[in-house]
Amino acid sequence: MFRTALRNVFAHKARLLMTAFAVMLGVTFITGSLVYGDSLNQATTAKATDGYERIAVNVSADADPANGGRPGDLDARTATALAKLPGVAAAAGRVDGFAAVADRDGKPLGNGEDAQGGNFAPAADGKDPAYRFTEGSGPTGKDTIALDEATAAKGGYRVGDTVRVGTNKGASSYTLSGIFRTDGTKLPAGGSLTLFAGATAQKFFLEPGRYKNIELTATPGTDVTQLLSRVESVLPKGTSAATGARLAQIKANLATSGTSTMSQILVGFAAVALFVATFLISNTFTMLVARRTRELALMRAVGATREQVRRILLTESLLVGAIASVAGVAVGTGAAALLQTLFADTPAAPLVLTPTTVIISMLVGTLLPMVAAWLPIRRAMAIPPVAALSAAEHTAPARPGSLRSGLSAALVLTGTAAVVYGALTTGNDARTVIGLGAAIALTGTIGLIPLLSRPVVTLFRPLLTRLAPVHGDLAVRNTVRDPRRTGATAAALAIALTLASGLSVLGASAAQYLDRATTHALSADYVVKSVGGQRMTPTTAAPLKKLAGATYSPLNQSTGYRLGGSESVLTGVDPATIGKLLRYDVVEGSLDSLAKGQIAVADFKAEQAGWHVGQTLPLERRNDQRGSLTIGAIYQADEQSDLMPSVTAPDLLVARYDSTPSTAGILVATDGGPSRAALAGVTRALGDNPTLSVLDQADIRAQDSRGIGDQLNVFYALVSMALVIAALGIANTLAMSVLERRKELGTLRALGLDRAGVTLMIRLEALLLGALGATLGTVMGVFLGWALGRTLQANVAGYELVLPWGRLALTILIALAGSLLASLWPARRAARVDIPAATAAQ
């Protein structure tokens, strides 16, 4: 039986090629996902734990609640005492904090959140074991710094250049003394690291003479556990110690927690691709078994049992899956390497191909064709040998009253009801309900597609017959000839279009919401924000007074208020300029009331608390300050907006209650509007400080939507794999259909249909299959996008459904173009049918 199955595989290798290719793509996807995930985990772990092997014990200063949160005492005396302990080779005191490096245009380099600064702590030999200098040497004076290799390359800096660096204490220019490499204990992935001389770093990041932690290296042969005990016995109050191995384990756990999410997403899309491939495999085996009905019946007539024939066919599917899986594992490993190249921010590391990945990929790739082929084989085995030998194969039409149609309709109704219920409720499990409902409805729709194929295809008939009367009519008839085959082929495309359309709706709706929440209320040309979330104060904006033609106002936030019994945050603004910088849509009262010492309140805040214009509210603060404020205006605002305050107050009023408010941003407008010169002027006025980022409206939109855009691009790339597999399904269906219809095609050619006409007919059939899948998939995708969007409206005020007609149309056009491309080879084969041989065939 195995030899027979192997012979049949090679005998029908052309027919099985696309099936094998679909399996290979699915296995490629799942192998690539697993290899990339494992490689990313290993690389992230290696990067996060790199360097901890040189640290025997780390002593850190903890916040002491009994001393006002002040860190414990770690100073030079502590370091000296620890260095004298038995087994300690050296003790290096460390401080670190925020330090942003400016490029040559004054803009911050790299990721501001990971802009780090630290101290150069040389040992007796003048070297710091934490850093390996490739150029120059470590900083020794207050006016010198050293930069990590990547940051220096980004900025184009060489030893001896002047570099602008900003910390929480301000910005200054320094001479670059050296460029170094370091490990993960010091430099986070994608971040920057600036080294200062010890005293300079202590002044910036802590206090003169004090350290945040002290790293101990051990002499050879020292037991680290015993060393830890000795260290703990002499530690001052408010400090703690841990081994380097323990810290490495903590860092590894933290580092890999984020990478697992991406791996799960990739595996999820791999499952979708394999699900789509199932339809292609099942369709192919349905057509293969149907064409070999007489052959299989003859085998049974000469003595083969039904079970033997079934095993032969299942072995064929197993062989196809095994061959495709081997290729998929190899290609998937290469795809993982490509992903590492595309995601340049991820740490580089060798690819990790584990035995578990190979086993999972091979099992999925070999078992999937067997599962997909089981139903077609079962149907074929139900036909008596005599009937199969004496009758031509015919197709059972999809009937409205069949059990399959009734069950599918019930699933569609149940799933749709669950999706609508989840969309209209606001519970925490709403998205879970929608997900389950979508899966049920999609399963039912797949079962109903054979029944829906005729009416949906009929909708396109007038258009096709108008463009090509004869060829269009033939294409429509051929498409609905076998509804189940048509439905299975279109189902794969419908699944891919459902995902693409749903993502498009969610992405467009989220983009519009973010645009409203970020820049809709902004009239200013620029917003000044701190890099890495560092604290700004009202004095940060003071240098803008000297900038000619500039109108500005800081947003000075003050917290800890109970206003009219409601927890509130007051935002102090300049009453004379704020109306030119923020777009206040006043619904009651006047914004001029700010100049009179009154406040303006957002409509959602006023509605929640039951406030109105003219109402005087009692004010209490945590420091027992009391007073009263009068509402002078109520304005429309988005509760999620980063710029529009919930309570706007005159800056002098806020200063009365809070002498140290935190500035959330500085709004700036310049004469003549935004320009390169205006941007340079604002940056220069603020002291070319790399801790401050000057953003125009386009920058703000890009910054707030970057995460969503990047994620959607990744998802679109993943969905494209399902589209490719669906296109292969169309190509396979048409190719098999051409083989089945050789006599029919030969007759049409004999009656006068030329090669161009045959080609046009096959291509129109492909377009009909694409249109059927695209129509159903787009409708389901928009429906799911609406449902998921409804769950966001309860928590995200201002979120509205947006139908991106252009993007949806583009997705449909791509699907149709893919269908047309898939028809090229089958159409070419159909046009080259030999007329005498085809018409003489039985």
Coordinates of N, CA, C and O in Angstrom, one line a residue, residues 35-53 114 183-190 247-263 340 343-352:
V35 N 10.5 29.8 15.9 CA 12.0 30.0 15.9 C 12.2 31.5 16.2 O 13.1 31.8 17.0
Y36 N 11.5 32.4 15.7 CA 11.7 33.8 16.0 C 11.4 34.1 17.4 O 12.2 34.8 18.1
G37 N 10.3 33.5 18.0 CA 10.0 33.7 19.4 C 11.1 33.1 20.3 O 11.5 33.8 21.2
D38 N 11.6 31.9 20.0 CA 12.7 31.3 20.8 C 13.9 32.1 20.7 O 14.7 32.3 21.7
S39 N 14.3 32.6 19.5 CA 15.5 33.3 19.3 C 15.4 34.7 20.0 O 16.4 35.2 20.6
L40 N 14.2 35.3 19.9 CA 14.0 36.6 20.5 C 14.1 36.5 22.1 O 14.8 37.3 22.7
N41 N 13.5 35.4 22.6 CA 13.6 35.2 24.0 C 15.1 35.0 24.5 O 15.5 35.6 25.5
Q42 N 15.8 34.2 23.7 CA 17.2 33.9 24.1 C 18.0 35.2 23.9 O 18.9 35.5 24.8
A43 N 17.8 35.9 22.8 CA 18.6 37.2 22.6 C 18.3 38.2 23.7 O 19.2 38.9 24.2
T44 N 17.0 38.3 24.0 CA 16.6 39.3 25.0 C 17.1 38.9 26.4 O 17.6 39.8 27.2
T45 N 17.1 37.6 26.7 CA 17.6 37.2 28.0 C 19.1 37.4 28.0 O 19.7 37.9 29.1
A46 N 19.8 37.1 26.9 CA 21.3 37.3 26.9 C 21.7 38.7 27.1 O 22.6 39.1 27.8
K47 N 20.9 39.6 26.4 CA 21.2 41.0 26.5 C 20.9 41.5 27.9 O 21.7 42.3 28.4
A48 N 19.8 41.1 28.5 CA 19.4 41.6 29.8 C 20.4 41.1 30.9 O 20.6 41.8 31.9
T49 N 20.9 39.9 30.7 CA 21.7 39.3 31.8 C 23.2 39.5 31.5 O 24.0 39.1 32.3
D50 N 23.5 40.0 30.3 CA 25.0 40.2 30.0 C 25.7 41.1 31.0 O 25.2 42.2 31.3
G51 N 26.7 40.6 31.6 CA 27.5 41.4 32.5 C 27.3 41.0 34.0 O 28.2 41.4 34.8
Y52 N 26.2 40.4 34.3 CA 26.0 40.0 35.7 C 26.9 38.9 36.2 O 27.1 38.8 37.4
E53 N 27.6 38.2 35.2 CA 28.5 37.2 35.7 C 29.7 37.8 36.3 O 30.4 37.1 37.1
D114 N 14.8 55.6 27.5 CA 15.9 54.8 27.8 C 17.3 55.5 27.7 O 18.3 54.9 27.5
D183 N 27.6 46.1 28.7 CA 26.7 45.0 28.7 C 25.3 45.4 29.1 O 25.0 46.6 29.3
G184 N 24.4 44.5 29.2 CA 23.0 44.8 29.5 C 22.7 45.3 30.8 O 21.6 45.8 31.1
T185 N 23.7 45.2 31.8 CA 23.4 45.8 33.1 C 23.4 47.3 33.1 O 22.9 47.9 34.0
K186 N 24.0 47.8 32.0 CA 24.2 49.3 32.0 C 23.3 49.9 30.9 O 22.8 51.0 31.0
L187 N 23.2 49.2 29.7 CA 22.6 49.9 28.5 C 21.4 49.1 28.1 O 21.6 48.0 27.6
P188 N 20.2 49.6 28.2 CA 19.0 48.9 27.7 C 19.0 48.9 26.2 O 19.6 49.8 25.5
A189 N 18.3 47.9 25.6 CA 18.3 47.8 24.1 C 17.6 49.1 23.5 O 16.5 49.5 24.0
G190 N 18.3 49.7 22.6 CA 17.7 50.9 21.9 C 18.0 52.2 22.6 O 17.5 53.2 22.2
L247 N 20.1 38.6 40.5 CA 19.7 39.8 39.7 C 19.5 39.4 38.2 O 18.6 39.9 37.5
A248 N 20.4 38.5 37.7 CA 20.3 38.1 36.3 C 19.0 37.4 36.1 O 18.3 37.6 35.1
Q249 N 18.6 36.5 37.1 CA 17.3 35.8 36.9 C 16.1 36.8 36.9 O 15.2 36.6 36.1
I250 N 16.1 37.8 37.8 CA 15.0 38.8 37.8 C 15.0 39.5 36.5 O 13.9 39.7 35.9
K251 N 16.1 39.9 36.0 CA 16.2 40.7 34.7 C 15.7 39.8 33.5 O 15.0 40.3 32.6
A252 N 16.1 38.5 33.6 CA 15.6 37.6 32.5 C 14.1 37.5 32.5 O 13.5 37.5 31.4
N253 N 13.5 37.3 33.7 CA 12.1 37.2 33.7 C 11.4 38.5 33.2 O 10.3 38.4 32.5
L254 N 11.9 39.6 33.6 CA 11.3 40.9 33.1 C 11.5 41.0 31.6 O 10.5 41.5 30.9
A255 N 12.6 40.7 31.1 CA 12.9 40.9 29.7 C 12.0 40.0 28.8 O 11.6 40.4 27.7
T256 N 11.8 38.8 29.2 CA 11.0 37.8 28.4 C 9.5 38.0 28.5 O 8.8 37.4 27.7
S257 N 9.0 38.7 29.5 CA 7.6 38.9 29.7 C 6.9 39.6 28.5 O 5.8 39.3 28.1
G258 N 7.7 40.5 27.9 CA 7.1 41.3 26.8 C 7.2 40.5 25.4 O 6.4 40.7 24.6
T259 N 8.3 39.7 25.3 CA 8.5 39.0 24.0 C 7.5 37.9 23.8 O 7.2 37.5 22.7
S260 N 6.9 37.3 24.9 CA 6.0 36.2 24.8 C 4.7 36.7 24.1 O 4.1 35.9 23.4
T261 N 4.3 37.9 24.2 CA 3.1 38.4 23.6 C 3.2 38.4 22.1 O 2.3 37.9 21.4
M262 N 4.4 38.9 21.6 CA 4.6 38.9 20.1 C 4.6 37.5 19.6 O 4.1 37.2 18.5
S263 N 5.2 36.5 20.3 CA 5.3 35.1 19.9 C 3.9 34.6 19.8 O 3.6 33.8 18.9
Q340 N 14.2 38.9 12.0 CA 15.2 39.5 12.9 C 15.8 40.7 12.1 O 16.1 41.7 12.8
F343 N 13.0 43.6 12.1 CA 12.8 44.3 13.4 C 14.2 44.6 14.0 O 14.8 43.8 14.8
A344 N 14.8 45.7 13.5 CA 16.2 46.0 13.8 C 16.4 46.3 15.3 O 17.5 46.3 15.8
D345 N 15.3 46.7 16.0 CA 15.4 47.1 17.4 C 15.6 45.9 18.3 O 16.0 46.1 19.5
T346 N 15.3 44.7 17.8 CA 15.4 43.6 18.7 C 16.9 43.2 18.7 O 17.7 43.3 17.8
P347 N 17.3 42.6 19.9 CA 18.7 42.2 20.0 C 19.1 41.1 19.0 O 18.3 40.2 18.7
A348 N 20.3 41.2 18.4 CA 20.7 40.2 17.5 C 21.2 38.9 18.2 O 21.9 39.1 19.2
A349 N 20.9 37.8 17.7 CA 21.4 36.5 18.3 C 21.3 35.4 17.3 O 20.5 35.5 16.3
P350 N 22.0 34.3 17.5 CA 21.8 33.2 16.6 C 20.4 32.6 16.6 O 19.7 32.7 17.6
L351 N 20.0 32.0 15.5 CA 18.6 31.4 15.4 C 18.6 30.2 16.3 O 19.5 29.5 16.4
V352 N 17.4 30.0 17.0 CA 17.2 28.9 17.9 C 16.2 28.0 17.3 O 15.0 28.3 17.3

